[in-house]
């Protein structure tokens, strides 16, 4: 392997969590002019990936070895593969994504999403009638069956007529169509805003390993904010005084080849991370289609975190930050704001 290919593979794996060999093979399959982390080829795939990211962030109530419960991502032109951390995380992800009927045409999850294929180590999900693909991998077939059973147990009333994905495996249910027409009308301003900005959530999901390969993050959650710009709020907890801080995530996202088309709009917080309590990094694109609001706090772990899991997290913290790291002071200077 040439030195340049080795460097590209090493850098890609910091974004994806792949092994060097996996990163090298993935890059070899791309066109020479293609970016080393490909963008989803279609808008509907981007929109699905953005929804997957939000589902991973919202309502999180578990500490995990990896901040999102995702050990690695494998971004492809026509889809994405997520390697899950455990059976419990697999059940949580499936519970949040597969559509279930609630009441009055309300659907929890992604309308039309179904498990369309199973193999020895993975399950594949697609939105029926759309060119989308999401593979969840990392468990043997037996544990995937256990994860599905656990996910059904989490549902209050496991009636097949309420579990849209189970009761109607090859077609959208009336409830899903009604929900989609009400909340995802392509002519609605909200839907248009979210679809214009879906590249951000999709791009972050394709770089999800940044949360555990370049910074000392141990927990993250977040949500979408409304308005005329798609805004993604990420709240992250960081280990005080140990490992590289959250500004390394920002520096990695600003990389001209591996990053996203984002520029720093605002920075607030202490520029010395040894004393930092909270920091806020607000990034946006020049087209004003999306905003990333990263709110980072250095803090102690909560009482719900088991000591053995905390030790595993500490042992897994990266020793060094992003190779082209921008310190908080430099970031603040780029904004012309200083610490606020």
PDB file of N, CA and C in Angstrom, residues 22-111:
ATOM      1  N   UNK A  22     -10.699  -2.473   5.978  1.00  0.00           N
ATOM      2  CA  UNK A  22     -12.040  -2.165   5.475  1.00  0.00           C
ATOM      3  C   UNK A  22     -12.076  -0.798   4.814  1.00  0.00           C
ATOM      4  N   UNK A  23     -11.429   0.179   5.421  1.00  0.00           N
ATOM      5  CA  UNK A  23     -11.395   1.516   4.840  1.00  0.00           C
ATOM      6  C   UNK A  23     -10.681   1.511   3.499  1.00  0.00           C
ATOM      7  N   UNK A  24      -9.577   0.773   3.414  1.00  0.00           N
ATOM      8  CA  UNK A  24      -8.820   0.710   2.158  1.00  0.00           C
ATOM      9  C   UNK A  24      -9.653   0.070   1.058  1.00  0.00           C
ATOM     10  N   UNK A  25     -10.333  -1.049   1.378  1.00  0.00           N
ATOM     11  CA  UNK A  25     -11.161  -1.711   0.369  1.00  0.00           C
ATOM     12  C   UNK A  25     -12.285  -0.802  -0.095  1.00  0.00           C
ATOM     13  N   UNK A  26     -12.900  -0.077   0.842  1.00  0.00           N
ATOM     14  CA  UNK A  26     -13.999   0.821   0.484  1.00  0.00           C
ATOM     15  C   UNK A  26     -13.513   1.924  -0.449  1.00  0.00           C
ATOM     16  N   UNK A  27     -12.359   2.497  -0.155  1.00  0.00           N
ATOM     17  CA  UNK A  27     -11.806   3.567  -0.992  1.00  0.00           C
ATOM     18  C   UNK A  27     -11.445   3.035  -2.374  1.00  0.00           C
ATOM     19  N   UNK A  28     -10.927   1.810  -2.423  1.00  0.00           N
ATOM     20  CA  UNK A  28     -10.552   1.210  -3.713  1.00  0.00           C
ATOM     21  C   UNK A  28     -11.759   1.033  -4.630  1.00  0.00           C
ATOM     22  N   UNK A  29     -12.948   0.864  -4.055  1.00  0.00           N
ATOM     23  CA  UNK A  29     -14.154   0.656  -4.845  1.00  0.00           C
ATOM     24  C   UNK A  29     -14.756   1.959  -5.368  1.00  0.00           C
ATOM     25  N   UNK A  30     -14.292   3.092  -4.848  1.00  0.00           N
ATOM     26  CA  UNK A  30     -14.835   4.381  -5.254  1.00  0.00           C
ATOM     27  C   UNK A  30     -14.164   4.867  -6.535  1.00  0.00           C
ATOM     28  N   UNK A  31     -14.879   5.704  -7.283  1.00  0.00           N
ATOM     29  CA  UNK A  31     -14.260   6.350  -8.441  1.00  0.00           C
ATOM     30  C   UNK A  31     -13.110   7.231  -7.964  1.00  0.00           C
ATOM     31  N   UNK A  32     -12.068   7.380  -8.792  1.00  0.00           N
ATOM     32  CA  UNK A  32     -10.891   8.167  -8.375  1.00  0.00           C
ATOM     33  C   UNK A  32     -11.228   9.585  -7.930  1.00  0.00           C
ATOM     34  N   UNK A  33     -12.261  10.189  -8.524  1.00  0.00           N
ATOM     35  CA  UNK A  33     -12.603  11.569  -8.188  1.00  0.00           C
ATOM     36  C   UNK A  33     -13.632  11.670  -7.060  1.00  0.00           C
ATOM     37  N   UNK A  34     -14.115  10.534  -6.589  1.00  0.00           N
ATOM     38  CA  UNK A  34     -15.154  10.545  -5.551  1.00  0.00           C
ATOM     39  C   UNK A  34     -14.545  10.882  -4.194  1.00  0.00           C
ATOM     40  N   UNK A  35     -15.311  11.513  -3.305  1.00  0.00           N
ATOM     41  CA  UNK A  35     -14.808  11.791  -1.955  1.00  0.00           C
ATOM     42  C   UNK A  35     -14.596  10.491  -1.198  1.00  0.00           C
ATOM     43  N   UNK A  36     -13.632  10.453  -0.262  1.00  0.00           N
ATOM     44  CA  UNK A  36     -13.326   9.213   0.459  1.00  0.00           C
ATOM     45  C   UNK A  36     -14.461   8.739   1.355  1.00  0.00           C
ATOM     46  N   UNK A  37     -15.348   9.628   1.752  1.00  0.00           N
ATOM     47  CA  UNK A  37     -16.581   9.227   2.441  1.00  0.00           C
ATOM     48  C   UNK A  37     -17.727   9.649   1.533  1.00  0.00           C
ATOM     49  N   UNK A  38     -18.316   8.706   0.799  1.00  0.00           N
ATOM     50  CA  UNK A  38     -19.310   9.081  -0.213  1.00  0.00           C
ATOM     51  C   UNK A  38     -20.584   9.656   0.398  1.00  0.00           C
ATOM     52  N   UNK A  39     -21.206  10.523  -0.372  1.00  0.00           N
ATOM     53  CA  UNK A  39     -22.516  11.066  -0.022  1.00  0.00           C
ATOM     54  C   UNK A  39     -23.597  10.115  -0.512  1.00  0.00           C
ATOM     55  N   UNK A  40     -24.697  10.017   0.211  1.00  0.00           N
ATOM     56  CA  UNK A  40     -25.814   9.197  -0.247  1.00  0.00           C
ATOM     57  C   UNK A  40     -26.252   9.672  -1.629  1.00  0.00           C
ATOM     58  N   UNK A  41     -26.478   8.724  -2.530  1.00  0.00           N
ATOM     59  CA  UNK A  41     -26.716   9.052  -3.937  1.00  0.00           C
ATOM     60  C   UNK A  41     -28.057   9.703  -4.185  1.00  0.00           C
ATOM     61  N   UNK A  42     -29.043   9.463  -3.310  1.00  0.00           N
ATOM     62  CA  UNK A  42     -30.379  10.013  -3.521  1.00  0.00           C
ATOM     63  C   UNK A  42     -30.850  10.820  -2.314  1.00  0.00           C
ATOM     64  N   UNK A  43     -31.763  11.734  -2.587  1.00  0.00           N
ATOM     65  CA  UNK A  43     -32.330  12.537  -1.516  1.00  0.00           C
ATOM     66  C   UNK A  43     -33.136  11.710  -0.524  1.00  0.00           C
ATOM     67  N   UNK A  44     -33.824  10.669  -0.994  1.00  0.00           N
ATOM     68  CA  UNK A  44     -34.624   9.850  -0.076  1.00  0.00           C
ATOM     69  C   UNK A  44     -33.721   9.045   0.855  1.00  0.00           C
ATOM     70  N   UNK A  45     -32.555   8.619   0.359  1.00  0.00           N
ATOM     71  CA  UNK A  45     -31.608   7.921   1.227  1.00  0.00           C
ATOM     72  C   UNK A  45     -31.047   8.882   2.269  1.00  0.00           C
ATOM     73  N   UNK A  46     -30.730  10.098   1.865  1.00  0.00           N
ATOM     74  CA  UNK A  46     -30.267  11.114   2.810  1.00  0.00           C
ATOM     75  C   UNK A  46     -31.316  11.368   3.887  1.00  0.00           C
ATOM     76  N   UNK A  47     -32.570  11.486   3.469  1.00  0.00           N
ATOM     77  CA  UNK A  47     -33.653  11.778   4.405  1.00  0.00           C
ATOM     78  C   UNK A  47     -33.809  10.638   5.412  1.00  0.00           C
ATOM     79  N   UNK A  48     -33.715   9.389   4.929  1.00  0.00           N
ATOM     80  CA  UNK A  48     -33.799   8.242   5.839  1.00  0.00           C
ATOM     81  C   UNK A  48     -32.647   8.268   6.833  1.00  0.00           C
ATOM     82  N   UNK A  49     -31.434   8.512   6.364  1.00  0.00           N
ATOM     83  CA  UNK A  49     -30.276   8.514   7.258  1.00  0.00           C
ATOM     84  C   UNK A  49     -30.371   9.631   8.287  1.00  0.00           C
ATOM     85  N   UNK A  50     -30.893  10.778   7.882  1.00  0.00           N
ATOM     86  CA  UNK A  50     -31.089  11.874   8.832  1.00  0.00           C
ATOM     87  C   UNK A  50     -32.075  11.465   9.915  1.00  0.00           C
ATOM     88  N   UNK A  51     -33.126  10.747   9.529  1.00  0.00           N
ATOM     89  CA  UNK A  51     -34.114  10.282  10.511  1.00  0.00           C
ATOM     90  C   UNK A  51     -33.514   9.227  11.422  1.00  0.00           C
ATOM     91  N   UNK A  52     -32.665   8.375  10.871  1.00  0.00           N
ATOM     92  CA  UNK A  52     -32.007   7.363  11.691  1.00  0.00           C
ATOM     93  C   UNK A  52     -31.142   8.035  12.747  1.00  0.00           C
ATOM     94  N   UNK A  53     -30.394   9.067  12.353  1.00  0.00           N
ATOM     95  CA  UNK A  53     -29.549   9.760  13.325  1.00  0.00           C
ATOM     96  C   UNK A  53     -30.373  10.357  14.448  1.00  0.00           C
ATOM     97  N   UNK A  54     -31.460  11.023  14.109  1.00  0.00           N
ATOM     98  CA  UNK A  54     -32.298  11.627  15.148  1.00  0.00           C
ATOM     99  C   UNK A  54     -32.877  10.548  16.062  1.00  0.00           C
ATOM    100  N   UNK A  55     -33.249   9.396  15.495  1.00  0.00           N
ATOM    101  CA  UNK A  55     -33.791   8.317  16.323  1.00  0.00           C
ATOM    102  C   UNK A  55     -32.732   7.783  17.282  1.00  0.00           C
ATOM    103  N   UNK A  56     -31.463   7.804  16.865  1.00  0.00           N
ATOM    104  CA  UNK A  56     -30.385   7.383  17.752  1.00  0.00           C
ATOM    105  C   UNK A  56     -30.154   8.395  18.874  1.00  0.00           C
ATOM    106  N   UNK A  57     -30.462   9.656  18.601  1.00  0.00           N
ATOM    107  CA  UNK A  57     -30.193  10.725  19.565  1.00  0.00           C
ATOM    108  C   UNK A  57     -31.344  10.945  20.544  1.00  0.00           C
ATOM    109  N   UNK A  58     -32.570  10.889  20.050  1.00  0.00           N
ATOM    110  CA  UNK A  58     -33.722  11.253  20.869  1.00  0.00           C
ATOM    111  C   UNK A  58     -34.029  10.191  21.923  1.00  0.00           C
ATOM    112  N   UNK A  59     -34.487  10.661  23.052  1.00  0.00           N
ATOM    113  CA  UNK A  59     -34.982   9.790  24.129  1.00  0.00           C
ATOM    114  C   UNK A  59     -33.950   8.758  24.584  1.00  0.00           C
ATOM    115  N   UNK A  60     -32.684   9.111  24.511  1.00  0.00           N
ATOM    116  CA  UNK A  60     -31.657   8.170  24.960  1.00  0.00           C
ATOM    117  C   UNK A  60     -31.635   8.134  26.485  1.00  0.00           C
ATOM    118  N   UNK A  61     -31.681   6.922  27.026  1.00  0.00           N
ATOM    119  CA  UNK A  61     -31.647   6.796  28.482  1.00  0.00           C
ATOM    120  C   UNK A  61     -30.684   5.686  28.916  1.00  0.00           C
ATOM    121  N   UNK A  62     -29.758   5.321  28.002  1.00  0.00           N
ATOM    122  CA  UNK A  62     -28.787   4.278  28.318  1.00  0.00           C
ATOM    123  C   UNK A  62     -27.380   4.809  28.075  1.00  0.00           C
ATOM    124  N   UNK A  63     -26.488   4.495  29.012  1.00  0.00           N
ATOM    125  CA  UNK A  63     -25.072   4.699  28.740  1.00  0.00           C
ATOM    126  C   UNK A  63     -24.570   3.492  27.964  1.00  0.00           C
ATOM    127  N   UNK A  64     -23.724   3.738  26.986  1.00  0.00           N
ATOM    128  CA  UNK A  64     -23.239   2.672  26.123  1.00  0.00           C
ATOM    129  C   UNK A  64     -21.730   2.792  25.945  1.00  0.00           C
ATOM    130  N   UNK A  65     -21.113   1.689  25.475  1.00  0.00           N
ATOM    131  CA  UNK A  65     -19.674   1.703  25.251  1.00  0.00           C
ATOM    132  C   UNK A  65     -19.300   2.766  24.227  1.00  0.00           C
ATOM    133  N   UNK A  66     -20.093   2.882  23.183  1.00  0.00           N
ATOM    134  CA  UNK A  66     -19.919   3.926  22.174  1.00  0.00           C
ATOM    135  C   UNK A  66     -21.072   4.915  22.342  1.00  0.00           C
ATOM    136  N   UNK A  67     -20.831   6.220  22.148  1.00  0.00           N
ATOM    137  CA  UNK A  67     -21.846   7.226  22.475  1.00  0.00           C
ATOM    138  C   UNK A  67     -23.219   6.988  21.859  1.00  0.00           C
ATOM    139  N   UNK A  68     -23.300   6.460  20.648  1.00  0.00           N
ATOM    140  CA  UNK A  68     -24.593   6.193  20.017  1.00  0.00           C
ATOM    141  C   UNK A  68     -24.940   4.710  20.007  1.00  0.00           C
ATOM    142  N   UNK A  69     -24.115   3.885  20.628  1.00  0.00           N
ATOM    143  CA  UNK A  69     -24.339   2.454  20.550  1.00  0.00           C
ATOM    144  C   UNK A  69     -23.942   1.878  19.209  1.00  0.00           C
ATOM    145  N   UNK A  70     -23.215   2.667  18.395  1.00  0.00           N
ATOM    146  CA  UNK A  70     -22.764   2.251  17.072  1.00  0.00           C
ATOM    147  C   UNK A  70     -21.238   2.174  17.096  1.00  0.00           C
ATOM    148  N   UNK A  71     -20.712   0.972  16.857  1.00  0.00           N
ATOM    149  CA  UNK A  71     -19.261   0.791  16.899  1.00  0.00           C
ATOM    150  C   UNK A  71     -18.582   1.302  15.639  1.00  0.00           C
ATOM    151  N   UNK A  72     -19.254   1.159  14.480  1.00  0.00           N
ATOM    152  CA  UNK A  72     -18.654   1.584  13.214  1.00  0.00           C
ATOM    153  C   UNK A  72     -19.752   1.798  12.185  1.00  0.00           C
ATOM    154  N   UNK A  73     -19.449   2.615  11.196  1.00  0.00           N
ATOM    155  CA  UNK A  73     -20.362   2.830  10.067  1.00  0.00           C
ATOM    156  C   UNK A  73     -19.610   2.514   8.779  1.00  0.00           C
ATOM    157  N   UNK A  74     -20.368   2.025   7.787  1.00  0.00           N
ATOM    158  CA  UNK A  74     -19.799   1.718   6.478  1.00  0.00           C
ATOM    159  C   UNK A  74     -20.638   2.445   5.433  1.00  0.00           C
ATOM    160  N   UNK A  75     -20.283   3.675   5.101  1.00  0.00           N
ATOM    161  CA  UNK A  75     -21.083   4.467   4.160  1.00  0.00           C
ATOM    162  C   UNK A  75     -20.895   3.993   2.723  1.00  0.00           C
ATOM    163  N   UNK A  76     -21.995   3.824   2.017  1.00  0.00           N
ATOM    164  CA  UNK A  76     -21.980   3.408   0.627  1.00  0.00           C
ATOM    165  C   UNK A  76     -22.837   4.376  -0.179  1.00  0.00           C
ATOM    166  N   UNK A  77     -22.659   4.383  -1.486  1.00  0.00           N
ATOM    167  CA  UNK A  77     -23.434   5.294  -2.331  1.00  0.00           C
ATOM    168  C   UNK A  77     -24.928   5.014  -2.233  1.00  0.00           C
ATOM    169  N   UNK A  78     -25.301   3.738  -2.192  1.00  0.00           N
ATOM    170  CA  UNK A  78     -26.721   3.390  -2.230  1.00  0.00           C
ATOM    171  C   UNK A  78     -27.280   2.992  -0.878  1.00  0.00           C
ATOM    172  N   UNK A  79     -26.523   3.213   0.186  1.00  0.00           N
ATOM    173  CA  UNK A  79     -27.020   2.853   1.503  1.00  0.00           C
ATOM    174  C   UNK A  79     -25.966   3.057   2.567  1.00  0.00           C
ATOM    175  N   UNK A  80     -26.266   2.534   3.752  1.00  0.00           N
ATOM    176  CA  UNK A  80     -25.321   2.656   4.860  1.00  0.00           C
ATOM    177  C   UNK A  80     -25.449   1.428   5.742  1.00  0.00           C
ATOM    178  N   UNK A  81     -24.317   1.014   6.328  1.00  0.00           N
ATOM    179  CA  UNK A  81     -24.283  -0.117   7.246  1.00  0.00           C
ATOM    180  C   UNK A  81     -23.844   0.398   8.604  1.00  0.00           C
ATOM    181  N   UNK A  82     -24.579   0.024   9.652  1.00  0.00           N
ATOM    182  CA  UNK A  82     -24.239   0.394  11.015  1.00  0.00           C
ATOM    183  C   UNK A  82     -23.917  -0.873  11.800  1.00  0.00           C
ATOM    184  N   UNK A  83     -22.737  -0.913  12.404  1.00  0.00           N
ATOM    185  CA  UNK A  83     -22.392  -2.060  13.255  1.00  0.00           C
ATOM    186  C   UNK A  83     -22.784  -1.738  14.685  1.00  0.00           C
ATOM    187  N   UNK A  84     -23.777  -2.447  15.196  1.00  0.00           N
ATOM    188  CA  UNK A  84     -24.332  -2.142  16.510  1.00  0.00           C
ATOM    189  C   UNK A  84     -23.430  -2.684  17.605  1.00  0.00           C
ATOM    190  N   UNK A  85     -23.536  -2.072  18.762  1.00  0.00           N
ATOM    191  CA  UNK A  85     -22.680  -2.432  19.888  1.00  0.00           C
ATOM    192  C   UNK A  85     -23.120  -3.725  20.552  1.00  0.00           C
ATOM    193  N   UNK A  86     -24.440  -3.966  20.639  1.00  0.00           N
ATOM    194  CA  UNK A  86     -24.930  -5.095  21.417  1.00  0.00           C
ATOM    195  C   UNK A  86     -26.362  -5.427  21.014  1.00  0.00           C
ATOM    196  N   UNK A  87     -26.839  -6.559  21.517  1.00  0.00           N
ATOM    197  CA  UNK A  87     -28.232  -6.957  21.289  1.00  0.00           C
ATOM    198  C   UNK A  87     -29.194  -5.916  21.849  1.00  0.00           C
ATOM    199  N   UNK A  88     -28.887  -5.373  23.016  1.00  0.00           N
ATOM    200  CA  UNK A  88     -29.756  -4.366  23.623  1.00  0.00           C
ATOM    201  C   UNK A  88     -29.856  -3.120  22.750  1.00  0.00           C
ATOM    202  N   UNK A  89     -28.725  -2.678  22.191  1.00  0.00           N
ATOM    203  CA  UNK A  89     -28.753  -1.519  21.308  1.00  0.00           C
ATOM    204  C   UNK A  89     -29.516  -1.838  20.019  1.00  0.00           C
ATOM    205  N   UNK A  90     -29.356  -3.057  19.510  1.00  0.00           N
ATOM    206  CA  UNK A  90     -30.080  -3.452  18.304  1.00  0.00           C
ATOM    207  C   UNK A  90     -31.581  -3.375  18.535  1.00  0.00           C
ATOM    208  N   UNK A  91     -32.040  -3.880  19.682  1.00  0.00           N
ATOM    209  CA  UNK A  91     -33.467  -3.833  19.998  1.00  0.00           C
ATOM    210  C   UNK A  91     -33.958  -2.389  20.114  1.00  0.00           C
ATOM    211  N   UNK A  92     -33.143  -1.533  20.727  1.00  0.00           N
ATOM    212  CA  UNK A  92     -33.508  -0.122  20.882  1.00  0.00           C
ATOM    213  C   UNK A  92     -33.643   0.558  19.526  1.00  0.00           C
ATOM    214  N   UNK A  93     -32.689   0.288  18.623  1.00  0.00           N
ATOM    215  CA  UNK A  93     -32.716   0.912  17.300  1.00  0.00           C
ATOM    216  C   UNK A  93     -33.935   0.445  16.517  1.00  0.00           C
ATOM    217  N   UNK A  94     -34.193  -0.860  16.520  1.00  0.00           N
ATOM    218  CA  UNK A  94     -35.351  -1.390  15.798  1.00  0.00           C
ATOM    219  C   UNK A  94     -36.653  -0.840  16.370  1.00  0.00           C
ATOM    220  N   UNK A  95     -36.734  -0.730  17.686  1.00  0.00           N
ATOM    221  CA  UNK A  95     -37.945  -0.215  18.329  1.00  0.00           C
ATOM    222  C   UNK A  95     -38.223   1.219  17.905  1.00  0.00           C
ATOM    223  N   UNK A  96     -37.165   2.005  17.743  1.00  0.00           N
ATOM    224  CA  UNK A  96     -37.341   3.416  17.382  1.00  0.00           C
ATOM    225  C   UNK A  96     -37.579   3.626  15.889  1.00  0.00           C
ATOM    226  N   UNK A  97     -37.196   2.656  15.056  1.00  0.00           N
ATOM    227  CA  UNK A  97     -37.290   2.846  13.611  1.00  0.00           C
ATOM    228  C   UNK A  97     -38.482   2.151  12.965  1.00  0.00           C
ATOM    229  N   UNK A  98     -38.764   0.913  13.344  1.00  0.00           N
ATOM    230  CA  UNK A  98     -39.836   0.170  12.686  1.00  0.00           C
ATOM    231  C   UNK A  98     -41.194   0.771  13.062  1.00  0.00           C
ATOM    232  N   UNK A  99     -42.088   0.976  12.074  1.00  0.00           N
ATOM    233  CA  UNK A  99     -43.336   1.722  12.322  1.00  0.00           C
ATOM    234  C   UNK A  99     -44.379   0.920  13.105  1.00  0.00           C
ATOM    235  N   UNK A 100     -44.929   1.588  14.100  1.00  0.00           N
ATOM    236  CA  UNK A 100     -46.008   1.022  14.899  1.00  0.00           C
ATOM    237  C   UNK A 100     -47.130   2.040  14.983  1.00  0.00           C
ATOM    238  N   UNK A 101     -48.367   1.542  14.909  1.00  0.00           N
ATOM    239  CA  UNK A 101     -49.548   2.416  14.929  1.00  0.00           C
ATOM    240  C   UNK A 101     -49.898   2.755  16.368  1.00  0.00           C
ATOM    241  N   UNK A 102     -50.088   4.032  16.647  1.00  0.00           N
ATOM    242  CA  UNK A 102     -50.396   4.479  18.003  1.00  0.00           C
ATOM    243  C   UNK A 102     -51.887   4.767  18.122  1.00  0.00           C
ATOM    244  N   UNK A 103     -52.336   5.857  17.565  1.00  0.00           N
ATOM    245  CA  UNK A 103     -53.759   6.203  17.600  1.00  0.00           C
ATOM    246  C   UNK A 103     -54.005   7.362  16.641  1.00  0.00           C
ATOM    247  N   UNK A 104     -55.239   7.452  16.135  1.00  0.00           N
ATOM    248  CA  UNK A 104     -55.646   8.565  15.284  1.00  0.00           C
ATOM    249  C   UNK A 104     -54.625   8.824  14.172  1.00  0.00           C
ATOM    250  N   UNK A 105     -54.213   7.759  13.506  1.00  0.00           N
ATOM    251  CA  UNK A 105     -53.281   7.827  12.377  1.00  0.00           C
ATOM    252  C   UNK A 105     -51.876   8.277  12.770  1.00  0.00           C
ATOM    253  N   UNK A 106     -51.565   8.238  14.069  1.00  0.00           N
ATOM    254  CA  UNK A 106     -50.201   8.544  14.498  1.00  0.00           C
ATOM    255  C   UNK A 106     -49.359   7.280  14.404  1.00  0.00           C
ATOM    256  N   UNK A 107     -48.178   7.408  13.825  1.00  0.00           N
ATOM    257  CA  UNK A 107     -47.276   6.271  13.658  1.00  0.00           C
ATOM    258  C   UNK A 107     -45.940   6.600  14.306  1.00  0.00           C
ATOM    259  N   UNK A 108     -45.490   5.697  15.148  1.00  0.00           N
ATOM    260  CA  UNK A 108     -44.161   5.820  15.753  1.00  0.00           C
ATOM    261  C   UNK A 108     -43.170   5.101  14.849  1.00  0.00           C
ATOM    262  N   UNK A 109     -42.042   5.741  14.541  1.00  0.00           N
ATOM    263  CA  UNK A 109     -41.060   5.136  13.666  1.00  0.00           C
ATOM    264  C   UNK A 109     -41.115   5.722  12.268  1.00  0.00           C
ATOM    265  N   UNK A 110     -40.526   5.024  11.312  1.00  0.00           N
ATOM    266  CA  UNK A 110     -40.441   5.498   9.926  1.00  0.00           C
ATOM    267  C   UNK A 110     -41.508   4.794   9.099  1.00  0.00           C
ATOM    268  N   UNK A 111     -42.518   5.517   8.612  1.00  0.00           N
ATOM    269  CA  UNK A 111     -43.561   4.880   7.807  1.00  0.00           C
ATOM    270  C   UNK A 111     -42.976   4.138   6.602  1.00  0.00           C
TER     271      UNK A 111
END
